[in-house]
Amino acid sequence: MDEADFMRGRVYGADHDDAGPRPDRAYAQLVGGPLDGLLLDVTDHPDGDLPEVALTTEIGRYGPGGRALYVRRPADGGRFDWRGDAPSTL
């Protein structure tokens, strides 16, 4: 996949009507799991500052309110690999 294909993805948490990446933001790709292929906005987190994320999703193992767990890939900070799902923290 070249950079142009990568940037055509949808951004996690973005408004459905405008879910494409913006040129003034930095993104990492989510790999595997329920959010596979989505882009995560990492603009406010320099490389290594965001080693893992727990993202709310309705399509994971635990349904609405559940979390998809992703960890930054050590050799490629532009990708976060899926590590599993977790129940809601509420």
CSV table of C-alpha atoms in Angstrom, one decimal:
chain,number,residue,atom,x,y,z
A,1,MET,CA,0.0,0.0,0.0
A,2,ASP,CA,1.4,3.4,-0.9
A,3,GLU,CA,0.9,6.6,1.1
A,4,ALA,CA,-2.0,7.8,-1.1
A,5,ASP,CA,-3.9,4.6,-0.4
A,6,PHE,CA,-3.2,4.9,3.3
A,7,MET,CA,-4.5,8.4,3.5
A,8,ARG,CA,-7.8,7.5,1.9
A,9,GLY,CA,-8.9,5.7,5.1
A,10,ARG,CA,-11.5,6.9,7.6
A,11,VAL,CA,-10.4,8.5,10.8
A,12,TYR,CA,-11.5,6.9,14.1
A,13,GLY,CA,-13.9,9.2,16.0
A,14,ALA,CA,-14.4,11.6,13.2
A,15,ASP,CA,-17.8,12.9,12.1
A,16,HIS,CA,-19.3,10.4,9.6
A,17,ASP,CA,-19.9,13.2,7.0
A,18,ASP,CA,-16.3,14.3,7.1
A,19,ALA,CA,-14.3,11.2,8.2
A,20,GLY,CA,-11.3,11.6,5.9
A,21,PRO,CA,-7.9,12.6,7.0
A,22,ARG,CA,-6.9,16.2,7.1
A,23,PRO,CA,-3.6,17.4,5.7
A,24,ASP,CA,-2.7,19.3,8.9
A,25,ARG,CA,-2.9,16.2,11.2
A,26,ALA,CA,-0.7,13.1,11.7
A,27,TYR,CA,-2.3,9.6,11.7
A,28,ALA,CA,-1.4,6.0,12.5
A,29,GLN,CA,-3.2,3.1,11.0
A,30,LEU,CA,-5.1,0.6,13.2
A,31,VAL,CA,-4.2,-3.0,12.2
A,32,GLY,CA,-6.4,-6.0,12.9
A,33,GLY,CA,-9.4,-6.3,15.2
A,34,PRO,CA,-12.8,-4.5,14.9
A,35,LEU,CA,-11.2,-1.1,13.9
A,36,ASP,CA,-8.9,-2.5,11.2
A,37,GLY,CA,-8.0,0.0,8.6
A,38,LEU,CA,-9.2,3.1,10.4
A,39,LEU,CA,-6.8,5.9,11.1
A,40,LEU,CA,-6.0,7.2,14.6
A,41,ASP,CA,-5.2,10.9,15.0
A,42,VAL,CA,-1.8,11.0,16.8
A,43,THR,CA,-1.0,14.7,16.0
A,44,ASP,CA,-0.8,15.7,19.7
A,45,HIS,CA,1.4,12.7,20.6
A,46,PRO,CA,5.0,12.6,19.4
A,47,ASP,CA,6.4,9.2,18.4
A,48,GLY,CA,6.5,6.9,21.4
A,49,ASP,CA,4.3,9.3,23.6
A,50,LEU,CA,1.2,7.1,22.9
A,51,PRO,CA,2.3,3.5,23.3
A,52,GLU,CA,-1.2,2.0,23.6
A,53,VAL,CA,-4.8,3.0,23.3
A,54,ALA,CA,-8.2,1.6,24.4
A,55,LEU,CA,-10.7,2.8,21.8
A,56,THR,CA,-14.5,2.7,22.4
A,57,THR,CA,-16.3,0.5,19.8
A,58,GLU,CA,-19.7,-1.1,19.4
A,59,ILE,CA,-18.4,-3.8,17.1
A,60,GLY,CA,-15.9,-5.5,19.4
A,61,ARG,CA,-16.4,-8.6,21.5
A,62,TYR,CA,-18.1,-6.7,24.3
A,63,GLY,CA,-20.6,-4.7,22.2
A,64,PRO,CA,-21.6,-1.1,22.9
A,65,GLY,CA,-19.2,0.6,25.3
A,66,GLY,CA,-16.6,-2.1,24.9
A,67,ARG,CA,-13.0,-1.2,24.1
A,68,ALA,CA,-10.6,-2.3,21.3
A,69,LEU,CA,-7.0,-2.4,22.6
A,70,TYR,CA,-4.2,-1.4,20.3
A,71,VAL,CA,-0.4,-1.1,20.9
A,72,ARG,CA,2.0,0.9,18.8
A,73,ARG,CA,4.1,-1.3,16.6
A,74,PRO,CA,7.8,-1.0,17.8
A,75,ALA,CA,9.3,-1.1,14.3
A,76,ASP,CA,6.7,1.1,12.7
A,77,GLY,CA,5.2,3.9,14.8
A,78,GLY,CA,2.7,4.6,12.0
A,79,ARG,CA,0.8,1.4,12.9
A,80,PHE,CA,-1.0,0.2,16.0
A,81,ASP,CA,-1.6,-3.6,16.3
A,82,TRP,CA,-4.8,-5.0,17.9
A,83,ARG,CA,-4.2,-6.9,21.1
A,84,GLY,CA,-7.8,-7.8,22.1
A,85,ASP,CA,-11.0,-6.3,23.4
A,86,ALA,CA,-12.0,-5.2,26.9
A,87,PRO,CA,-15.4,-4.6,28.5
A,88,SER,CA,-16.7,-1.1,29.3
A,89,THR,CA,-15.1,0.6,32.2
A,90,LEU,CA,-18.4,2.1,33.4
